[in-house]
Amino acid sequence: MRHRCGSRKAGPEKDTPKQLKAFAAKYPLSLRNWDFLTGYSQKDIEDFALNSFKAIVKKPEGEDQVIHQTSFYLVGPDGKVLKDYDGVQKVPYDDILSDVKAAEELK
């Protein structure tokens, strides 16, 4: 498969490249095709989530936690969301792999 995974955490003040590498090291993944995105303001993240995924991301004033969804999104070569998946309960790993393979044929 020729795909890339991208993750963004919802708290840019705490998500430095060093911290994201430490976070990634806890999981069996390859950074050859997985990018952890950082360097964006909270407003940029909120706007991007809403405009690209119709997802809410909010950091309540005076709080250190961020309210956000826990979804996976399959994004096509044109940058449009093809499908979304629950990222917590009954994650459909086999469906995700099948959908990724089908999306690669769209190129």
PDB file of N, CA and C in Angstrom:
ATOM      1  N   MET A   1       0.835  -1.184   0.000  1.00  0.00           N
ATOM      2  CA  MET A   1       0.000   0.000   0.000  1.00  0.00           C
ATOM      3  C   MET A   1       0.876   1.242   0.000  1.00  0.00           C
ATOM      4  N   ARG A   2       0.490   2.201  -0.799  1.00  0.00           N
ATOM      5  CA  ARG A   2       1.189   3.476  -0.813  1.00  0.00           C
ATOM      6  C   ARG A   2       0.261   4.515  -0.198  1.00  0.00           C
ATOM      7  N   HIS A   3       0.303   4.632   1.076  1.00  0.00           N
ATOM      8  CA  HIS A   3      -0.565   5.566   1.787  1.00  0.00           C
ATOM      9  C   HIS A   3       0.233   6.294   2.855  1.00  0.00           C
ATOM     10  N   ARG A   4      -0.354   7.336   3.373  1.00  0.00           N
ATOM     11  CA  ARG A   4       0.251   8.081   4.473  1.00  0.00           C
ATOM     12  C   ARG A   4      -0.807   8.258   5.541  1.00  0.00           C
ATOM     13  N   CYS A   5      -0.387   8.179   6.770  1.00  0.00           N
ATOM     14  CA  CYS A   5      -1.269   8.445   7.901  1.00  0.00           C
ATOM     15  C   CYS A   5      -0.856   9.779   8.497  1.00  0.00           C
ATOM     16  N   GLY A   6      -1.810  10.544   8.871  1.00  0.00           N
ATOM     17  CA  GLY A   6      -1.531  11.818   9.527  1.00  0.00           C
ATOM     18  C   GLY A   6      -2.341  11.926  10.794  1.00  0.00           C
ATOM     19  N   SER A   7      -1.683  12.313  11.858  1.00  0.00           N
ATOM     20  CA  SER A   7      -2.363  12.514  13.131  1.00  0.00           C
ATOM     21  C   SER A   7      -2.120  13.929  13.580  1.00  0.00           C
ATOM     22  N   ARG A   8      -3.117  14.502  14.161  1.00  0.00           N
ATOM     23  CA  ARG A   8      -2.918  15.799  14.782  1.00  0.00           C
ATOM     24  C   ARG A   8      -3.473  15.701  16.178  1.00  0.00           C
ATOM     25  N   LYS A   9      -2.743  16.233  17.086  1.00  0.00           N
ATOM     26  CA  LYS A   9      -3.229  16.267  18.457  1.00  0.00           C
ATOM     27  C   LYS A   9      -3.917  17.620  18.612  1.00  0.00           C
ATOM     28  N   ALA A  10      -4.787  17.717  19.565  1.00  0.00           N
ATOM     29  CA  ALA A  10      -5.633  18.897  19.655  1.00  0.00           C
ATOM     30  C   ALA A  10      -5.106  19.984  20.585  1.00  0.00           C
ATOM     31  N   GLY A  11      -3.936  19.820  21.158  1.00  0.00           N
ATOM     32  CA  GLY A  11      -3.389  20.821  22.069  1.00  0.00           C
ATOM     33  C   GLY A  11      -2.018  21.297  21.625  1.00  0.00           C
ATOM     34  N   PRO A  12      -1.955  22.290  20.743  1.00  0.00           N
ATOM     35  CA  PRO A  12      -0.679  22.674  20.133  1.00  0.00           C
ATOM     36  C   PRO A  12       0.379  23.185  21.106  1.00  0.00           C
ATOM     37  N   GLU A  13      -0.032  23.734  22.246  1.00  0.00           N
ATOM     38  CA  GLU A  13       0.961  24.268  23.179  1.00  0.00           C
ATOM     39  C   GLU A  13       1.826  23.150  23.757  1.00  0.00           C
ATOM     40  N   LYS A  14       1.243  21.969  23.917  1.00  0.00           N
ATOM     41  CA  LYS A  14       1.947  20.849  24.540  1.00  0.00           C
ATOM     42  C   LYS A  14       2.539  19.877  23.524  1.00  0.00           C
ATOM     43  N   ASP A  15       2.125  19.960  22.283  1.00  0.00           N
ATOM     44  CA  ASP A  15       2.498  18.961  21.292  1.00  0.00           C
ATOM     45  C   ASP A  15       3.702  19.389  20.456  1.00  0.00           C
ATOM     46  N   THR A  16       4.850  19.398  21.097  1.00  0.00           N
ATOM     47  CA  THR A  16       6.090  19.727  20.393  1.00  0.00           C
ATOM     48  C   THR A  16       6.539  18.501  19.610  1.00  0.00           C
ATOM     49  N   PRO A  17       7.397  18.669  18.599  1.00  0.00           N
ATOM     50  CA  PRO A  17       7.903  17.504  17.863  1.00  0.00           C
ATOM     51  C   PRO A  17       8.524  16.451  18.795  1.00  0.00           C
ATOM     52  N   LYS A  18       9.251  16.890  19.798  1.00  0.00           N
ATOM     53  CA  LYS A  18       9.873  15.945  20.734  1.00  0.00           C
ATOM     54  C   LYS A  18       8.798  15.150  21.492  1.00  0.00           C
ATOM     55  N   GLN A  19       7.762  15.819  21.955  1.00  0.00           N
ATOM     56  CA  GLN A  19       6.696  15.133  22.686  1.00  0.00           C
ATOM     57  C   GLN A  19       5.910  14.187  21.778  1.00  0.00           C
ATOM     58  N   LEU A  20       5.692  14.585  20.529  1.00  0.00           N
ATOM     59  CA  LEU A  20       4.971  13.717  19.602  1.00  0.00           C
ATOM     60  C   LEU A  20       5.781  12.472  19.265  1.00  0.00           C
ATOM     61  N   LYS A  21       7.109  12.612  19.144  1.00  0.00           N
ATOM     62  CA  LYS A  21       7.961  11.436  18.907  1.00  0.00           C
ATOM     63  C   LYS A  21       7.899  10.481  20.093  1.00  0.00           C
ATOM     64  N   ALA A  22       7.918  11.027  21.298  1.00  0.00           N
ATOM     65  CA  ALA A  22       7.819  10.187  22.500  1.00  0.00           C
ATOM     66  C   ALA A  22       6.461   9.482  22.538  1.00  0.00           C
ATOM     67  N   PHE A  23       5.399  10.186  22.171  1.00  0.00           N
ATOM     68  CA  PHE A  23       4.064   9.600  22.116  1.00  0.00           C
ATOM     69  C   PHE A  23       4.038   8.453  21.095  1.00  0.00           C
ATOM     70  N   ALA A  24       4.595   8.697  19.905  1.00  0.00           N
ATOM     71  CA  ALA A  24       4.600   7.680  18.840  1.00  0.00           C
ATOM     72  C   ALA A  24       5.401   6.452  19.244  1.00  0.00           C
ATOM     73  N   ALA A  25       6.438   6.651  20.024  1.00  0.00           N
ATOM     74  CA  ALA A  25       7.303   5.534  20.427  1.00  0.00           C
ATOM     75  C   ALA A  25       6.560   4.515  21.293  1.00  0.00           C
ATOM     76  N   LYS A  26       5.441   4.883  21.851  1.00  0.00           N
ATOM     77  CA  LYS A  26       4.657   3.974  22.694  1.00  0.00           C
ATOM     78  C   LYS A  26       3.845   2.970  21.871  1.00  0.00           C
ATOM     79  N   TYR A  27       3.796   3.161  20.553  1.00  0.00           N
ATOM     80  CA  TYR A  27       2.927   2.345  19.711  1.00  0.00           C
ATOM     81  C   TYR A  27       3.729   1.669  18.604  1.00  0.00           C
ATOM     82  N   PRO A  28       3.227   0.531  18.126  1.00  0.00           N
ATOM     83  CA  PRO A  28       3.923  -0.180  17.047  1.00  0.00           C
ATOM     84  C   PRO A  28       3.570   0.417  15.678  1.00  0.00           C
ATOM     85  N   LEU A  29       4.170   1.543  15.357  1.00  0.00           N
ATOM     86  CA  LEU A  29       3.903   2.187  14.075  1.00  0.00           C
ATOM     87  C   LEU A  29       5.213   2.641  13.448  1.00  0.00           C
ATOM     88  N   SER A  30       5.158   2.891  12.165  1.00  0.00           N
ATOM     89  CA  SER A  30       6.332   3.344  11.437  1.00  0.00           C
ATOM     90  C   SER A  30       6.176   4.819  11.096  1.00  0.00           C
ATOM     91  N   LEU A  31       7.168   5.595  11.419  1.00  0.00           N
ATOM     92  CA  LEU A  31       7.121   7.023  11.078  1.00  0.00           C
ATOM     93  C   LEU A  31       7.503   7.259   9.612  1.00  0.00           C
ATOM     94  N   ARG A  32       7.776   6.179   8.873  1.00  0.00           N
ATOM     95  CA  ARG A  32       8.055   6.323   7.436  1.00  0.00           C
ATOM     96  C   ARG A  32       6.803   6.755   6.673  1.00  0.00           C
ATOM     97  N   ASN A  33       5.623   6.346   7.170  1.00  0.00           N
ATOM     98  CA  ASN A  33       4.400   6.741   6.471  1.00  0.00           C
ATOM     99  C   ASN A  33       3.345   7.303   7.427  1.00  0.00           C
ATOM    100  N   TRP A  34       3.794   7.733   8.608  1.00  0.00           N
ATOM    101  CA  TRP A  34       2.871   8.305   9.588  1.00  0.00           C
ATOM    102  C   TRP A  34       3.417   9.645  10.034  1.00  0.00           C
ATOM    103  N   ASP A  35       2.662  10.691   9.807  1.00  0.00           N
ATOM    104  CA  ASP A  35       3.080  12.045  10.157  1.00  0.00           C
ATOM    105  C   ASP A  35       2.259  12.555  11.333  1.00  0.00           C
ATOM    106  N   PHE A  36       2.946  13.088  12.333  1.00  0.00           N
ATOM    107  CA  PHE A  36       2.280  13.756  13.446  1.00  0.00           C
ATOM    108  C   PHE A  36       2.381  15.248  13.167  1.00  0.00           C
ATOM    109  N   LEU A  37       1.247  15.886  13.008  1.00  0.00           N
ATOM    110  CA  LEU A  37       1.206  17.285  12.596  1.00  0.00           C
ATOM    111  C   LEU A  37       1.229  18.196  13.806  1.00  0.00           C
ATOM    112  N   THR A  38       2.051  19.210  13.735  1.00  0.00           N
ATOM    113  CA  THR A  38       2.172  20.166  14.833  1.00  0.00           C
ATOM    114  C   THR A  38       2.556  21.523  14.251  1.00  0.00           C
ATOM    115  N   GLY A  39       2.582  22.531  15.106  1.00  0.00           N
ATOM    116  CA  GLY A  39       2.982  23.855  14.648  1.00  0.00           C
ATOM    117  C   GLY A  39       1.827  24.763  14.271  1.00  0.00           C
ATOM    118  N   TYR A  40       0.607  24.355  14.582  1.00  0.00           N
ATOM    119  CA  TYR A  40      -0.567  25.144  14.249  1.00  0.00           C
ATOM    120  C   TYR A  40      -1.166  25.745  15.512  1.00  0.00           C
ATOM    121  N   SER A  41      -1.814  26.872  15.360  1.00  0.00           N
ATOM    122  CA  SER A  41      -2.472  27.491  16.516  1.00  0.00           C
ATOM    123  C   SER A  41      -3.758  26.733  16.849  1.00  0.00           C
ATOM    124  N   GLN A  42      -4.267  26.949  18.046  1.00  0.00           N
ATOM    125  CA  GLN A  42      -5.527  26.311  18.440  1.00  0.00           C
ATOM    126  C   GLN A  42      -6.640  26.709  17.481  1.00  0.00           C
ATOM    127  N   LYS A  43      -6.689  27.971  17.083  1.00  0.00           N
ATOM    128  CA  LYS A  43      -7.717  28.432  16.138  1.00  0.00           C
ATOM    129  C   LYS A  43      -7.574  27.739  14.788  1.00  0.00           C
ATOM    130  N   ASP A  44      -6.335  27.588  14.297  1.00  0.00           N
ATOM    131  CA  ASP A  44      -6.116  26.878  13.032  1.00  0.00           C
ATOM    132  C   ASP A  44      -6.652  25.452  13.107  1.00  0.00           C
ATOM    133  N   ILE A  45      -6.366  24.780  14.223  1.00  0.00           N
ATOM    134  CA  ILE A  45      -6.822  23.401  14.398  1.00  0.00           C
ATOM    135  C   ILE A  45      -8.343  23.340  14.444  1.00  0.00           C
ATOM    136  N   GLU A  46      -8.951  24.245  15.187  1.00  0.00           N
ATOM    137  CA  GLU A  46     -10.413  24.268  15.297  1.00  0.00           C
ATOM    138  C   GLU A  46     -11.057  24.521  13.936  1.00  0.00           C
ATOM    139  N   ASP A  47     -10.531  25.494  13.197  1.00  0.00           N
ATOM    140  CA  ASP A  47     -11.079  25.817  11.877  1.00  0.00           C
ATOM    141  C   ASP A  47     -10.892  24.657  10.902  1.00  0.00           C
ATOM    142  N   PHE A  48      -9.699  24.060  10.903  1.00  0.00           N
ATOM    143  CA  PHE A  48      -9.412  22.941  10.000  1.00  0.00           C
ATOM    144  C   PHE A  48     -10.338  21.761  10.292  1.00  0.00           C
ATOM    145  N   ALA A  49     -10.502  21.421  11.564  1.00  0.00           N
ATOM    146  CA  ALA A  49     -11.366  20.297  11.943  1.00  0.00           C
ATOM    147  C   ALA A  49     -12.802  20.540  11.491  1.00  0.00           C
ATOM    148  N   LEU A  50     -13.291  21.742  11.716  1.00  0.00           N
ATOM    149  CA  LEU A  50     -14.670  22.061  11.348  1.00  0.00           C
ATOM    150  C   LEU A  50     -14.848  22.079   9.830  1.00  0.00           C
ATOM    151  N   ASN A  51     -13.954  22.757   9.122  1.00  0.00           N
ATOM    152  CA  ASN A  51     -14.097  22.912   7.675  1.00  0.00           C
ATOM    153  C   ASN A  51     -13.784  21.639   6.898  1.00  0.00           C
ATOM    154  N   SER A  52     -12.835  20.842   7.365  1.00  0.00           N
ATOM    155  CA  SER A  52     -12.426  19.649   6.624  1.00  0.00           C
ATOM    156  C   SER A  52     -13.201  18.400   7.022  1.00  0.00           C
ATOM    157  N   PHE A  53     -13.524  18.275   8.308  1.00  0.00           N
ATOM    158  CA  PHE A  53     -14.124  17.047   8.804  1.00  0.00           C
ATOM    159  C   PHE A  53     -15.490  17.244   9.466  1.00  0.00           C
ATOM    160  N   LYS A  54     -15.954  18.487   9.509  1.00  0.00           N
ATOM    161  CA  LYS A  54     -17.211  18.795  10.220  1.00  0.00           C
ATOM    162  C   LYS A  54     -17.139  18.296  11.655  1.00  0.00           C
ATOM    163  N   ALA A  55     -15.954  18.438  12.253  1.00  0.00           N
ATOM    164  CA  ALA A  55     -15.697  17.964  13.617  1.00  0.00           C
ATOM    165  C   ALA A  55     -15.455  19.160  14.534  1.00  0.00           C
ATOM    166  N   ILE A  56     -15.910  19.030  15.749  1.00  0.00           N
ATOM    167  CA  ILE A  56     -15.737  20.085  16.739  1.00  0.00           C
ATOM    168  C   ILE A  56     -14.463  19.831  17.543  1.00  0.00           C
ATOM    169  N   VAL A  57     -13.657  20.857  17.650  1.00  0.00           N
ATOM    170  CA  VAL A  57     -12.481  20.858  18.524  1.00  0.00           C
ATOM    171  C   VAL A  57     -12.528  22.185  19.263  1.00  0.00           C
ATOM    172  N   LYS A  58     -12.560  22.134  20.566  1.00  0.00           N
ATOM    173  CA  LYS A  58     -12.625  23.365  21.369  1.00  0.00           C
ATOM    174  C   LYS A  58     -11.785  23.212  22.620  1.00  0.00           C
ATOM    175  N   LYS A  59     -11.093  24.281  22.964  1.00  0.00           N
ATOM    176  CA  LYS A  59     -10.349  24.342  24.216  1.00  0.00           C
ATOM    177  C   LYS A  59     -11.050  25.373  25.094  1.00  0.00           C
ATOM    178  N   PRO A  60     -11.761  24.908  26.112  1.00  0.00           N
ATOM    179  CA  PRO A  60     -12.449  25.859  26.980  1.00  0.00           C
ATOM    180  C   PRO A  60     -11.454  26.824  27.631  1.00  0.00           C
ATOM    181  N   GLU A  61     -11.834  28.076  27.679  1.00  0.00           N
ATOM    182  CA  GLU A  61     -10.965  29.099  28.267  1.00  0.00           C
ATOM    183  C   GLU A  61     -10.594  28.741  29.708  1.00  0.00           C
ATOM    184  N   GLY A  62      -9.316  28.858  30.015  1.00  0.00           N
ATOM    185  CA  GLY A  62      -8.832  28.587  31.357  1.00  0.00           C
ATOM    186  C   GLY A  62      -8.628  27.109  31.663  1.00  0.00           C
ATOM    187  N   GLU A  63      -8.869  26.248  30.688  1.00  0.00           N
ATOM    188  CA  GLU A  63      -8.706  24.802  30.879  1.00  0.00           C
ATOM    189  C   GLU A  63      -7.451  24.331  30.154  1.00  0.00           C
ATOM    190  N   ASP A  64      -6.900  23.186  30.591  1.00  0.00           N
ATOM    191  CA  ASP A  64      -5.743  22.652  29.888  1.00  0.00           C
ATOM    192  C   ASP A  64      -6.110  21.467  29.004  1.00  0.00           C
ATOM    193  N   GLN A  65      -7.374  21.055  29.034  1.00  0.00           N
ATOM    194  CA  GLN A  65      -7.846  19.955  28.206  1.00  0.00           C
ATOM    195  C   GLN A  65      -8.563  20.509  26.974  1.00  0.00           C
ATOM    196  N   VAL A  66      -8.585  19.699  25.919  1.00  0.00           N
ATOM    197  CA  VAL A  66      -9.247  20.075  24.680  1.00  0.00           C
ATOM    198  C   VAL A  66     -10.370  19.086  24.414  1.00  0.00           C
ATOM    199  N   ILE A  67     -11.528  19.598  24.050  1.00  0.00           N
ATOM    200  CA  ILE A  67     -12.675  18.762  23.708  1.00  0.00           C
ATOM    201  C   ILE A  67     -12.573  18.443  22.213  1.00  0.00           C
ATOM    202  N   HIS A  68     -12.582  17.144  21.897  1.00  0.00           N
ATOM    203  CA  HIS A  68     -12.475  16.748  20.492  1.00  0.00           C
ATOM    204  C   HIS A  68     -13.028  15.354  20.288  1.00  0.00           C
ATOM    205  N   GLN A  69     -13.306  15.040  19.031  1.00  0.00           N
ATOM    206  CA  GLN A  69     -13.783  13.717  18.666  1.00  0.00           C
ATOM    207  C   GLN A  69     -12.596  12.760  18.591  1.00  0.00           C
ATOM    208  N   THR A  70     -12.897  11.485  18.560  1.00  0.00           N
ATOM    209  CA  THR A  70     -11.852  10.465  18.448  1.00  0.00           C
ATOM    210  C   THR A  70     -12.136   9.607  17.220  1.00  0.00           C
ATOM    211  N   SER A  71     -12.122  10.231  16.085  1.00  0.00           N
ATOM    212  CA  SER A  71     -12.452   9.551  14.834  1.00  0.00           C
ATOM    213  C   SER A  71     -11.231   9.403  13.948  1.00  0.00           C
ATOM    214  N   PHE A  72     -11.320   8.400  13.062  1.00  0.00           N
ATOM    215  CA  PHE A  72     -10.367   8.242  11.966  1.00  0.00           C
ATOM    216  C   PHE A  72     -11.082   8.715  10.712  1.00  0.00           C
ATOM    217  N   TYR A  73     -10.356   9.352   9.817  1.00  0.00           N
ATOM    218  CA  TYR A  73     -10.936   9.789   8.552  1.00  0.00           C
ATOM    219  C   TYR A  73     -10.085   9.251   7.415  1.00  0.00           C
ATOM    220  N   LEU A  74     -10.746   8.697   6.413  1.00  0.00           N
ATOM    221  CA  LEU A  74     -10.065   8.295   5.195  1.00  0.00           C
ATOM    222  C   LEU A  74     -10.230   9.439   4.207  1.00  0.00           C
ATOM    223  N   VAL A  75      -9.105   9.990   3.776  1.00  0.00           N
ATOM    224  CA  VAL A  75      -9.105  11.151   2.888  1.00  0.00           C
ATOM    225  C   VAL A  75      -8.557  10.715   1.537  1.00  0.00           C
ATOM    226  N   GLY A  76      -9.282  11.057   0.478  1.00  0.00           N
ATOM    227  CA  GLY A  76      -8.874  10.672  -0.869  1.00  0.00           C
ATOM    228  C   GLY A  76      -7.753  11.544  -1.400  1.00  0.00           C
ATOM    229  N   PRO A  77      -7.242  11.178  -2.563  1.00  0.00           N
ATOM    230  CA  PRO A  77      -6.137  11.931  -3.174  1.00  0.00           C
ATOM    231  C   PRO A  77      -6.471  13.403  -3.431  1.00  0.00           C
ATOM    232  N   ASP A  78      -7.768  13.708  -3.550  1.00  0.00           N
ATOM    233  CA  ASP A  78      -8.189  15.091  -3.796  1.00  0.00           C
ATOM    234  C   ASP A  78      -8.371  15.886  -2.504  1.00  0.00           C
ATOM    235  N   GLY A  79      -8.095  15.244  -1.351  1.00  0.00           N
ATOM    236  CA  GLY A  79      -8.189  15.928  -0.072  1.00  0.00           C
ATOM    237  C   GLY A  79      -9.579  15.895   0.553  1.00  0.00           C
ATOM    238  N   LYS A  80     -10.523  15.214  -0.079  1.00  0.00           N
ATOM    239  CA  LYS A  80     -11.883  15.141   0.450  1.00  0.00           C
ATOM    240  C   LYS A  80     -12.058  13.887   1.301  1.00  0.00           C
ATOM    241  N   VAL A  81     -12.850  14.016   2.357  1.00  0.00           N
ATOM    242  CA  VAL A  81     -13.119  12.888   3.243  1.00  0.00           C
ATOM    243  C   VAL A  81     -13.975  11.866   2.507  1.00  0.00           C
ATOM    244  N   LEU A  82     -13.483  10.624   2.468  1.00  0.00           N
ATOM    245  CA  LEU A  82     -14.225   9.539   1.848  1.00  0.00           C
ATOM    246  C   LEU A  82     -15.086   8.796   2.864  1.00  0.00           C
ATOM    247  N   LYS A  83     -14.562   8.675   4.087  1.00  0.00           N
ATOM    248  CA  LYS A  83     -15.277   7.916   5.107  1.00  0.00           C
ATOM    249  C   LYS A  83     -14.710   8.263   6.467  1.00  0.00           C
ATOM    250  N   ASP A  84     -15.532   8.123   7.500  1.00  0.00           N
ATOM    251  CA  ASP A  84     -15.028   8.316   8.860  1.00  0.00           C
ATOM    252  C   ASP A  84     -15.367   7.086   9.692  1.00  0.00           C
ATOM    253  N   TYR A  85     -14.562   6.872  10.733  1.00  0.00           N
ATOM    254  CA  TYR A  85     -14.675   5.678  11.568  1.00  0.00           C
ATOM    255  C   TYR A  85     -14.572   6.078  13.037  1.00  0.00           C
ATOM    256  N   ASP A  86     -15.283   5.360  13.884  1.00  0.00           N
ATOM    257  CA  ASP A  86     -15.154   5.549  15.328  1.00  0.00           C
ATOM    258  C   ASP A  86     -13.753   5.097  15.725  1.00  0.00           C
ATOM    259  N   GLY A  87     -13.054   5.917  16.464  1.00  0.00           N
ATOM    260  CA  GLY A  87     -11.694   5.593  16.854  1.00  0.00           C
ATOM    261  C   GLY A  87     -11.563   5.006  18.241  1.00  0.00           C
ATOM    262  N   VAL A  88     -12.690   4.671  18.887  1.00  0.00           N
ATOM    263  CA  VAL A  88     -12.625   4.181  20.258  1.00  0.00           C
ATOM    264  C   VAL A  88     -13.317   2.827  20.405  1.00  0.00           C
ATOM    265  N   GLN A  89     -14.567   2.748  20.010  1.00  0.00           N
ATOM    266  CA  GLN A  89     -15.338   1.529  20.230  1.00  0.00           C
ATOM    267  C   GLN A  89     -15.532   0.757  18.930  1.00  0.00           C
ATOM    268  N   LYS A  90     -15.239  -0.512  18.989  1.00  0.00           N
ATOM    269  CA  LYS A  90     -15.435  -1.398  17.837  1.00  0.00           C
ATOM    270  C   LYS A  90     -14.804  -0.815  16.574  1.00  0.00           C
ATOM    271  N   VAL A  91     -13.542  -0.432  16.680  1.00  0.00           N
ATOM    272  CA  VAL A  91     -12.834   0.145  15.537  1.00  0.00           C
ATOM    273  C   VAL A  91     -12.790  -0.915  14.425  1.00  0.00           C
ATOM    274  N   PRO A  92     -13.308  -0.597  13.242  1.00  0.00           N
ATOM    275  CA  PRO A  92     -13.401  -1.587  12.164  1.00  0.00           C
ATOM    276  C   PRO A  92     -12.090  -1.676  11.355  1.00  0.00           C
ATOM    277  N   TYR A  93     -11.065  -2.220  11.974  1.00  0.00           N
ATOM    278  CA  TYR A  93      -9.743  -2.250  11.345  1.00  0.00           C
ATOM    279  C   TYR A  93      -9.766  -2.893   9.959  1.00  0.00           C
ATOM    280  N   ASP A  94     -10.463  -4.026   9.822  1.00  0.00           N
ATOM    281  CA  ASP A  94     -10.508  -4.698   8.518  1.00  0.00           C
ATOM    282  C   ASP A  94     -11.199  -3.829   7.476  1.00  0.00           C
ATOM    283  N   ASP A  95     -12.273  -3.162   7.867  1.00  0.00           N
ATOM    284  CA  ASP A  95     -12.965  -2.256   6.935  1.00  0.00           C
ATOM    285  C   ASP A  95     -12.058  -1.099   6.536  1.00  0.00           C
ATOM    286  N   ILE A  96     -11.322  -0.565   7.493  1.00  0.00           N
ATOM    287  CA  ILE A  96     -10.414   0.549   7.189  1.00  0.00           C
ATOM    288  C   ILE A  96      -9.378   0.105   6.159  1.00  0.00           C
ATOM    289  N   LEU A  97      -8.774  -1.067   6.368  1.00  0.00           N
ATOM    290  CA  LEU A  97      -7.771  -1.560   5.410  1.00  0.00           C
ATOM    291  C   LEU A  97      -8.383  -1.766   4.029  1.00  0.00           C
ATOM    292  N   SER A  98      -9.572  -2.342   3.969  1.00  0.00           N
ATOM    293  CA  SER A  98     -10.244  -2.539   2.679  1.00  0.00           C
ATOM    294  C   SER A  98     -10.547  -1.203   2.007  1.00  0.00           C
ATOM    295  N   ASP A  99     -11.008  -0.245   2.791  1.00  0.00           N
ATOM    296  CA  ASP A  99     -11.337   1.070   2.243  1.00  0.00           C
ATOM    297  C   ASP A  99     -10.091   1.806   1.760  1.00  0.00           C
ATOM    298  N   VAL A 100      -8.972   1.641   2.479  1.00  0.00           N
ATOM    299  CA  VAL A 100      -7.710   2.270   2.045  1.00  0.00           C
ATOM    300  C   VAL A 100      -7.291   1.678   0.697  1.00  0.00           C
ATOM    301  N   LYS A 101      -7.370   0.362   0.572  1.00  0.00           N
ATOM    302  CA  LYS A 101      -7.011  -0.287  -0.710  1.00  0.00           C
ATOM    303  C   LYS A 101      -7.908   0.215  -1.825  1.00  0.00           C
ATOM    304  N   ALA A 102      -9.209   0.340  -1.573  1.00  0.00           N
ATOM    305  CA  ALA A 102     -10.137   0.834  -2.589  1.00  0.00           C
ATOM    306  C   ALA A 102      -9.827   2.287  -2.958  1.00  0.00           C
ATOM    307  N   ALA A 103      -9.461   3.091  -1.954  1.00  0.00           N
ATOM    308  CA  ALA A 103      -9.133   4.504  -2.203  1.00  0.00           C
ATOM    309  C   ALA A 103      -7.877   4.646  -3.039  1.00  0.00           C
ATOM    310  N   GLU A 104      -6.934   3.729  -2.866  1.00  0.00           N
ATOM    311  CA  GLU A 104      -5.697   3.794  -3.677  1.00  0.00           C
ATOM    312  C   GLU A 104      -5.996   3.602  -5.157  1.00  0.00           C
ATOM    313  N   GLU A 105      -7.052   2.893  -5.461  1.00  0.00           N
ATOM    314  CA  GLU A 105      -7.420   2.677  -6.858  1.00  0.00           C
ATOM    315  C   GLU A 105      -8.056   3.915  -7.479  1.00  0.00           C
ATOM    316  N   LEU A 106      -8.412   4.899  -6.668  1.00  0.00           N
ATOM    317  CA  LEU A 106      -8.996   6.145  -7.174  1.00  0.00           C
ATOM    318  C   LEU A 106      -7.967   7.037  -7.840  1.00  0.00           C
ATOM    319  N   LYS A 107      -6.695   6.776  -7.571  1.00  0.00           N
ATOM    320  CA  LYS A 107      -5.629   7.655  -8.080  1.00  0.00           C
ATOM    321  C   LYS A 107      -5.552   7.642  -9.576  1.00  0.00           C
TER     322      LYS A 107
END
